[in-house]
mmCIF file of C-alpha atoms in Angstrom:
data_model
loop_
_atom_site.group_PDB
_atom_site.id
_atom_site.type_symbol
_atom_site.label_atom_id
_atom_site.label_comp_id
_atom_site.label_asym_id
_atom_site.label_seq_id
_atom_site.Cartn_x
_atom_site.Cartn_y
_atom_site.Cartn_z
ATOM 1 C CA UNK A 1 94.910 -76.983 55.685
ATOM 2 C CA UNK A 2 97.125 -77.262 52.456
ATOM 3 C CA UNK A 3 99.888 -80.124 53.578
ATOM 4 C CA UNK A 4 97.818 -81.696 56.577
ATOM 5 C CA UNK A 5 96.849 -84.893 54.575
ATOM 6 C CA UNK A 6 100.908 -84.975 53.408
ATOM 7 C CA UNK A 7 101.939 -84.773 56.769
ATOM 8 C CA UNK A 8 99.740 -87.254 58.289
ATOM 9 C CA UNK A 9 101.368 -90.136 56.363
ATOM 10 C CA UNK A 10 104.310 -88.750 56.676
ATOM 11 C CA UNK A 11 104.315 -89.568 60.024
ATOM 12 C CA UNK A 12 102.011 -92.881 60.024
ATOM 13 C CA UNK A 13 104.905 -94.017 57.712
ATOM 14 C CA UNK A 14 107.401 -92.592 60.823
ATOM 15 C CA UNK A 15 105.884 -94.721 62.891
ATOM 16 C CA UNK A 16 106.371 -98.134 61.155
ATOM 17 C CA UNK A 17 102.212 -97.864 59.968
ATOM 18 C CA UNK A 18 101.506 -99.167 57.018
ATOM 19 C CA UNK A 19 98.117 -98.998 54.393
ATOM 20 C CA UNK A 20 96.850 -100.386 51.145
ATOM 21 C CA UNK A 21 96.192 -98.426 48.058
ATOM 22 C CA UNK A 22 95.792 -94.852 47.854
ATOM 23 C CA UNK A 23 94.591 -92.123 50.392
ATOM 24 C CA UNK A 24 91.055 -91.519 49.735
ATOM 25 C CA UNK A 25 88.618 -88.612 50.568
ATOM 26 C CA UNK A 26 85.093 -88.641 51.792
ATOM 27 C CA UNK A 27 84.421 -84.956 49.931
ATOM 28 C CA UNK A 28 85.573 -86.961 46.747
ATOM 29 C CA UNK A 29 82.950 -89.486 47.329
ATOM 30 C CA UNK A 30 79.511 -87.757 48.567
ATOM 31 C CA UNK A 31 77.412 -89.642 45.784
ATOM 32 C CA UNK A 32 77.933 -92.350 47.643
ATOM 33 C CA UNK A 33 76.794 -91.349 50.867
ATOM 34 C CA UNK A 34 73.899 -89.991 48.897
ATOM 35 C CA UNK A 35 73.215 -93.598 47.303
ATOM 36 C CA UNK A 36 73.129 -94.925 51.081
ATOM 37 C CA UNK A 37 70.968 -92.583 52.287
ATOM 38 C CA UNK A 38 68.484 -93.026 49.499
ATOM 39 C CA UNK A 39 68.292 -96.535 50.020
ATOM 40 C CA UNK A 40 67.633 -96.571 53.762
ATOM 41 C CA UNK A 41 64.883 -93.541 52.833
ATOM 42 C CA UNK A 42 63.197 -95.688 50.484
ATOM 43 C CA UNK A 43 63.313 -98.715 52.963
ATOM 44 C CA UNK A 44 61.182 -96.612 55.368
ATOM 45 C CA UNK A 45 63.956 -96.720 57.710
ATOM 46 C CA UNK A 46 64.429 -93.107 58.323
ATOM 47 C CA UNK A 47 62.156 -90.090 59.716
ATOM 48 C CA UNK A 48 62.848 -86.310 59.419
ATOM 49 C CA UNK A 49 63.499 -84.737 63.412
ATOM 50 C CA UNK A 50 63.687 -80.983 63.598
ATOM 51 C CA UNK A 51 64.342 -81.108 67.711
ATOM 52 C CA UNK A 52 67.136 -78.057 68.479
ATOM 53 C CA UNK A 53 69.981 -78.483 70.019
ATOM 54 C CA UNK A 54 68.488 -77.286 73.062
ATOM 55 C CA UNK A 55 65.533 -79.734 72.920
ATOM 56 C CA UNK A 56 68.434 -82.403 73.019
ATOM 57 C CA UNK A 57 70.398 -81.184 75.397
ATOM 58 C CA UNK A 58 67.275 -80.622 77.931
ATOM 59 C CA UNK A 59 66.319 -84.405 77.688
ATOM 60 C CA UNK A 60 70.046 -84.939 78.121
ATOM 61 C CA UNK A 61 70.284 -83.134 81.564
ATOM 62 C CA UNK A 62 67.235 -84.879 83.123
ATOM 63 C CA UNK A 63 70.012 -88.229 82.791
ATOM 64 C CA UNK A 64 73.139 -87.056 83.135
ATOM 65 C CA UNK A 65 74.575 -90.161 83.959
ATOM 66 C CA UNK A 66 74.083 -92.052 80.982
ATOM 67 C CA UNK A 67 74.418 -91.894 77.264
ATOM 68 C CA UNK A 68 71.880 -89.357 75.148
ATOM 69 C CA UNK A 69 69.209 -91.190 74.284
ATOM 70 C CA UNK A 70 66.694 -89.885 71.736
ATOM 71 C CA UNK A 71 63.095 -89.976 73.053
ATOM 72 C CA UNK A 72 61.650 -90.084 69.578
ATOM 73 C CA UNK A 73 60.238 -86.878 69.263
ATOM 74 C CA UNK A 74 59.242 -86.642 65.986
ATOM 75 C CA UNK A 75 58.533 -90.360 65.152
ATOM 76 C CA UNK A 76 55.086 -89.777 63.397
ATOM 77 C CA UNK A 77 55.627 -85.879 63.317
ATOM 78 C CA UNK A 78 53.972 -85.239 59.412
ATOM 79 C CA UNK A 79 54.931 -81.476 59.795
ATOM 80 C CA UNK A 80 58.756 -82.715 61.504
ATOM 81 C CA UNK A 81 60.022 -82.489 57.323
ATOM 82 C CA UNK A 82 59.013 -78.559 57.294
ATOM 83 C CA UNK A 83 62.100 -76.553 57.416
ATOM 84 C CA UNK A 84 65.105 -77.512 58.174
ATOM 85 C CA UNK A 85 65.663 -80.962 59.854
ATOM 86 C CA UNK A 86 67.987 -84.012 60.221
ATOM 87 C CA UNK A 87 67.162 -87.708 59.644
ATOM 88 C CA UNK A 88 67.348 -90.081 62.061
ATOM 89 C CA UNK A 89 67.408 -94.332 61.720
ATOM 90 C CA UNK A 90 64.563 -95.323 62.736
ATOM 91 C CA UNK A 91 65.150 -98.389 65.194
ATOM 92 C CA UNK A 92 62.738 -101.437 64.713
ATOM 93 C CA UNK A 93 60.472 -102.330 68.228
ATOM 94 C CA UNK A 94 60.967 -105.741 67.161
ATOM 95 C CA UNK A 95 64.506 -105.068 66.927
ATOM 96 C CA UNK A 96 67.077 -107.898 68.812
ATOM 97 C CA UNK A 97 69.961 -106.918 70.769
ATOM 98 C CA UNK A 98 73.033 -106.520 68.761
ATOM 99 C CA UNK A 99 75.907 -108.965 69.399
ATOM 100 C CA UNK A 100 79.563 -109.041 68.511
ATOM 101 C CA UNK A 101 82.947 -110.081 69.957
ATOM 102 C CA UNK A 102 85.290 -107.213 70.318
ATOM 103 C CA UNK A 103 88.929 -109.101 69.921
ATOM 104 C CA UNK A 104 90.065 -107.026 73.032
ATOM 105 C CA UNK A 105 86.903 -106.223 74.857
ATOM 106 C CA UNK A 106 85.126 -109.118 74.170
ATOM 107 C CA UNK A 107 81.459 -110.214 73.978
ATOM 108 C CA UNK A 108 79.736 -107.012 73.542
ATOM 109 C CA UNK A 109 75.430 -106.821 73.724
ATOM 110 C CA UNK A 110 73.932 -103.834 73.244
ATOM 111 C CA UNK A 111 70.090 -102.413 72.889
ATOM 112 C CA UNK A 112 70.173 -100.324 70.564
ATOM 113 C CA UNK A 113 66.760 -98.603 71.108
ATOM 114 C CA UNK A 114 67.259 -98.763 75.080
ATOM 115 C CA UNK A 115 70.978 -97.401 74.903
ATOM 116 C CA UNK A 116 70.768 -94.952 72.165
ATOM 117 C CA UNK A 117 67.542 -94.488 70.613
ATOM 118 C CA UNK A 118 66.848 -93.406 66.928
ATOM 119 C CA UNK A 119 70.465 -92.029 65.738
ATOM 120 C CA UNK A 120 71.123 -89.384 63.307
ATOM 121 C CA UNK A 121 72.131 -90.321 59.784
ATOM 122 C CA UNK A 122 71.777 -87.275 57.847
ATOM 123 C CA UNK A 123 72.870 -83.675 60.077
ATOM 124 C CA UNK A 124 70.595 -80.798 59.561
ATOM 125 C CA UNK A 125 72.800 -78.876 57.505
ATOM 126 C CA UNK A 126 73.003 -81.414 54.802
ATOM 127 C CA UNK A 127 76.224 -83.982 55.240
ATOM 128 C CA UNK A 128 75.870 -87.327 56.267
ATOM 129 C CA UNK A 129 76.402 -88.445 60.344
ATOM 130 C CA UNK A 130 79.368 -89.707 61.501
ATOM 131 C CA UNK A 131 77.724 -93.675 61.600
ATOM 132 C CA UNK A 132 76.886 -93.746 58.060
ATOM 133 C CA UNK A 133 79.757 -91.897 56.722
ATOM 134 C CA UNK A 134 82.496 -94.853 58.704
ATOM 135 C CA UNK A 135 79.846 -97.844 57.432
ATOM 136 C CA UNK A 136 80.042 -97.062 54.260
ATOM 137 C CA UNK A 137 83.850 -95.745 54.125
ATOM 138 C CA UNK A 138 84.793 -99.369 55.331
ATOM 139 C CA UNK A 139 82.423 -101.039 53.238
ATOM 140 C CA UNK A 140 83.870 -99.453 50.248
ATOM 141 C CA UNK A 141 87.370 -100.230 50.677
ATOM 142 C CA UNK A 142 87.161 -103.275 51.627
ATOM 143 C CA UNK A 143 88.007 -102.707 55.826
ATOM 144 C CA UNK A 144 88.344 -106.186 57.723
ATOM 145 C CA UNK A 145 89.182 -105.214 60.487
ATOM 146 C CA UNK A 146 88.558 -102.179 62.760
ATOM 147 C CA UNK A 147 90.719 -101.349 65.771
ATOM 148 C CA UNK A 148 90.159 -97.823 67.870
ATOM 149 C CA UNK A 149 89.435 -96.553 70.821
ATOM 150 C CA UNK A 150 87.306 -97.872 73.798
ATOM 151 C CA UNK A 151 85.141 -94.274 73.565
ATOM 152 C CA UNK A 152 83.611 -95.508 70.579
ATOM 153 C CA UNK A 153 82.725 -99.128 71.556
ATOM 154 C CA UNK A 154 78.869 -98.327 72.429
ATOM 155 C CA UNK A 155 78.694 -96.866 69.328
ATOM 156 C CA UNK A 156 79.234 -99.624 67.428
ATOM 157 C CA UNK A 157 76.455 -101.976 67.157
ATOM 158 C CA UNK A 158 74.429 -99.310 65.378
ATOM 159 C CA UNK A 159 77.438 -99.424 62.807
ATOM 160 C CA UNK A 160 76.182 -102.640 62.938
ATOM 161 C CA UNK A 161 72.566 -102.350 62.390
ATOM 162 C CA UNK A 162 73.463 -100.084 59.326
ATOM 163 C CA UNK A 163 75.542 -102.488 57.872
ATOM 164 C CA UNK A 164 72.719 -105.331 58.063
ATOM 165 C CA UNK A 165 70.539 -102.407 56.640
ATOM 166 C CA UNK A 166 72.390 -101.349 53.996
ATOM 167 C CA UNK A 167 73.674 -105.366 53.009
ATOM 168 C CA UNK A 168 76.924 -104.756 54.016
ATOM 169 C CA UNK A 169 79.571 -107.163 55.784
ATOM 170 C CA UNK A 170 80.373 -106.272 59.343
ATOM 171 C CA UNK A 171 84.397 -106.259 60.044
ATOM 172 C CA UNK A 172 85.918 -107.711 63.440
ATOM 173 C CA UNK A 173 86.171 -105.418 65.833
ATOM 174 C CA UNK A 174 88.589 -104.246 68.743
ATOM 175 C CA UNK A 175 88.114 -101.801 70.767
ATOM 176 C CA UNK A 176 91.743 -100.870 72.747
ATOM 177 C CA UNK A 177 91.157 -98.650 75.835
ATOM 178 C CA UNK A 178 91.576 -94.746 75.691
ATOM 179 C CA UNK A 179 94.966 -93.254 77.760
ATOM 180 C CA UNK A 180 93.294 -90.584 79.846
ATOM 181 C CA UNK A 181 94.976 -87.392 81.976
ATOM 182 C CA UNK A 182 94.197 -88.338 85.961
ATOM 183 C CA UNK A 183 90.935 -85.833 85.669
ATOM 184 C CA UNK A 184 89.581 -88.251 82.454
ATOM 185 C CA UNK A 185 90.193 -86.177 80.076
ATOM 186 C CA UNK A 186 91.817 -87.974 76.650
ATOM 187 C CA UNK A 187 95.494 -87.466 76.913
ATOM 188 C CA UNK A 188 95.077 -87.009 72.991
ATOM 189 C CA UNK A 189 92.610 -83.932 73.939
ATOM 190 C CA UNK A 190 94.706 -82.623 76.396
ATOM 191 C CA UNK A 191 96.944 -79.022 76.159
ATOM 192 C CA UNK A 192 100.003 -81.535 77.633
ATOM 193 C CA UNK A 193 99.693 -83.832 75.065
ATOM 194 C CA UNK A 194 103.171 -84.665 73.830
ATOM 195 C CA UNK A 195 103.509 -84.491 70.132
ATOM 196 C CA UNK A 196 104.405 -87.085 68.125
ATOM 197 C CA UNK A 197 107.948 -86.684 66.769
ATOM 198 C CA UNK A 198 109.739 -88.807 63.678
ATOM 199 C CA UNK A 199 113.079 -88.846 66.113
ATOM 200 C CA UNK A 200 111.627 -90.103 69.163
ATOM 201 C CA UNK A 201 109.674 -92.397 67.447
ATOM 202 C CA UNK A 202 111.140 -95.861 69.090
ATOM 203 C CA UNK A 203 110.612 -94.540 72.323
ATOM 204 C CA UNK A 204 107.214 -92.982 72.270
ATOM 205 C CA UNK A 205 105.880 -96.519 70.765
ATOM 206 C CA UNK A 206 107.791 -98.229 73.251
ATOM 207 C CA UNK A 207 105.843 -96.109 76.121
ATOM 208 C CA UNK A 208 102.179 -96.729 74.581
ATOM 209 C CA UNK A 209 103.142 -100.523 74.683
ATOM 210 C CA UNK A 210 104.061 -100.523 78.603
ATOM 211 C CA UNK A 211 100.736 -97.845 79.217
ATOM 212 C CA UNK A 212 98.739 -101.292 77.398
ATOM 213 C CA UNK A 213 100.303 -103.549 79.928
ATOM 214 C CA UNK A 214 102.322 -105.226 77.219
ATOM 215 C CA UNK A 215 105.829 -105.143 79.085
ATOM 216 C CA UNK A 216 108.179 -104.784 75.858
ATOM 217 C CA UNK A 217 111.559 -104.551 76.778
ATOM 218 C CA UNK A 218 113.583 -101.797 78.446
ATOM 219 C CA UNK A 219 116.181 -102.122 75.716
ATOM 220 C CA UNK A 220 113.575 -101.595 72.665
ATOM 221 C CA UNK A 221 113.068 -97.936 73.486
ATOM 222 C CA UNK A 222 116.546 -97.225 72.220
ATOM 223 C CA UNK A 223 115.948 -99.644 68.992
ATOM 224 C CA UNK A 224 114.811 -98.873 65.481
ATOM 225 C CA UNK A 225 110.899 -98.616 64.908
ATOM 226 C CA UNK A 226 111.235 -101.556 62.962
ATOM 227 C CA UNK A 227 112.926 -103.594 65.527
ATOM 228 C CA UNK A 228 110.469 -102.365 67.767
ATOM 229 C CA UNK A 229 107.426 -103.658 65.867
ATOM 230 C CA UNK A 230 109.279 -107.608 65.219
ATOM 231 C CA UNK A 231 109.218 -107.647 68.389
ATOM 232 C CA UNK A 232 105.574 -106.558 69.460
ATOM 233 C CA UNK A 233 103.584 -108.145 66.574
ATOM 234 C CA UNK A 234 103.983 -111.666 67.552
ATOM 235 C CA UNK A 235 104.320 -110.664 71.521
ATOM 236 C CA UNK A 236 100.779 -108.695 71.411
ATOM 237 C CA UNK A 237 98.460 -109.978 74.057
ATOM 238 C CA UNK A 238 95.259 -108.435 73.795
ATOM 239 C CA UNK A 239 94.116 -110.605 76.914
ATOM 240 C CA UNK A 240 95.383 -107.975 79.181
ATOM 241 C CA UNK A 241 93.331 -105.423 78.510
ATOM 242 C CA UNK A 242 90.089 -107.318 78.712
ATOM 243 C CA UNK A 243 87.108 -104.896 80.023
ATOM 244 C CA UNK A 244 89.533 -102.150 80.341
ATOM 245 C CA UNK A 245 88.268 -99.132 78.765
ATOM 246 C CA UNK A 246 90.399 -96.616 79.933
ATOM 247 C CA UNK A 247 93.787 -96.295 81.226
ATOM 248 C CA UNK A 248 94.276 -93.490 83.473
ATOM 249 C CA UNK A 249 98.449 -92.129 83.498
ATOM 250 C CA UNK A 250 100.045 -90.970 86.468
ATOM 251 C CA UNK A 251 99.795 -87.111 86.482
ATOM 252 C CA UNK A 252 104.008 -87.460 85.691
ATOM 253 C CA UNK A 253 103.542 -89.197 82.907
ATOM 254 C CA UNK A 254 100.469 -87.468 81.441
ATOM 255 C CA UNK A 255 102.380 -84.188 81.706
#
């Protein structure tokens, strides 16, 4: 929408965020999702799948308690390239568990084969898949560090295996955990989600900080953002919300 990218500065600025350089586009920079493709292609690290949605979500329903894992259908499949069809990573049997220490969550192992399975890199209709695309965005500009939600911790050591893939440096992560509705659902997702608002700004940051157990003072939701931010840079302490990967608000507060 004409404006969006405007106005979502304008309020990152609101909020006392701050970046380096310029915003930057991934539709301005598909070569070079195209050059990382390529690369892992001519590696021999990726295989065409042409399983449908519904093929997915089948193998999905017979473990509904766990993540999707891909079965490797079409691992060998010489007609699986006929039509139209994704490409998928193909994970190494020799491959080690991936390990990392998440600065919130801490030390993180993960199989990537066992938890996940061969993971889509290129969609069917054409663009690249969401764990290539964030590799090489961060790899391009430089990202040290990555801090989001909790959701996407499991998702990150095959970030990971790209990187080592593709000869990239892997950033320090932290993972912080997702503020959920009673029910689960992400309070961000949900129709009560209160919007973010330039005026209330103090008091809305103040809020998040006491949902993430970090106690800032009763007084600092009536002080200026940047006030607000002197105050919980050097008082962070990411020690409280060790293994906590969601934080569930009162039905009050969530509405």
């Amino acid at each position: 929408m004409p404006g969006l990218a405007e106005q979502f500065a304008a309020t990152l600025a609101q909020f006392g965020f701050e970046w380096d350089g310029n915003i930057q586009f991934q539709s301005d920079r598909i070569e070079t999702y195209a050059e990382a493709l390529n690369h892992l292609v001519a590696a021999g690290r990726c295989y065409p799948c042409r399983c449908s949605r519904a093929q997915l979500t089948a193998n999905q329903a017979a473990h509904p308690a766990s993540e999707p894992v891909y079965p490797g259908t079409c691992r060998g499949d010489r007609d699986a390239g006929r039509g139209p069809h994704a490409l998928r990573y193909a994970i190494d049997a020799a491959q080690r568990p991936i390990e990392f220490e998440d600065a919130i969550q801490g030390a993180v192992t993960q199989d990537c084969r066992a938890a996940a399975g061969d993971f889509v890199v290129r969609r069917r209709d054409g663009p690249v898949a969401y764990h290539l695309a964030v590799v090489v965005d961060d790899q391009r500009q430089g990202v040290t560090e990555v801090v989001r939600g909790a959701d996407l911790l499991s998702s990150t050591p095959r970030q990971i295996l790209l990187q080592q893939a593709l000869g990239y440096h892997t950033p320090r992560y932290g993972h912080l955990p997702v503020l959920t509705e009673p029910d689960g659902r992400k309070l961000a997702k949900s129709r009560r989600a209160v919007p973010l608002a330039a005026e209330e700004a103090p008091r809305q940051l103040w809020q998040v900080l006491t949902w993430l157990e970090q106690d800032p003072p009763p007084e600092l939701a009536r002080a200026s953002v940047r006030e607000l931010w002197d105050w919980a840079v050097p008082n962070w302490r990411p020690g409280r919300l060790r293994g906590l990967h969601e934080r569930h608000l009162p039905p009050a507060v969530a509405g």
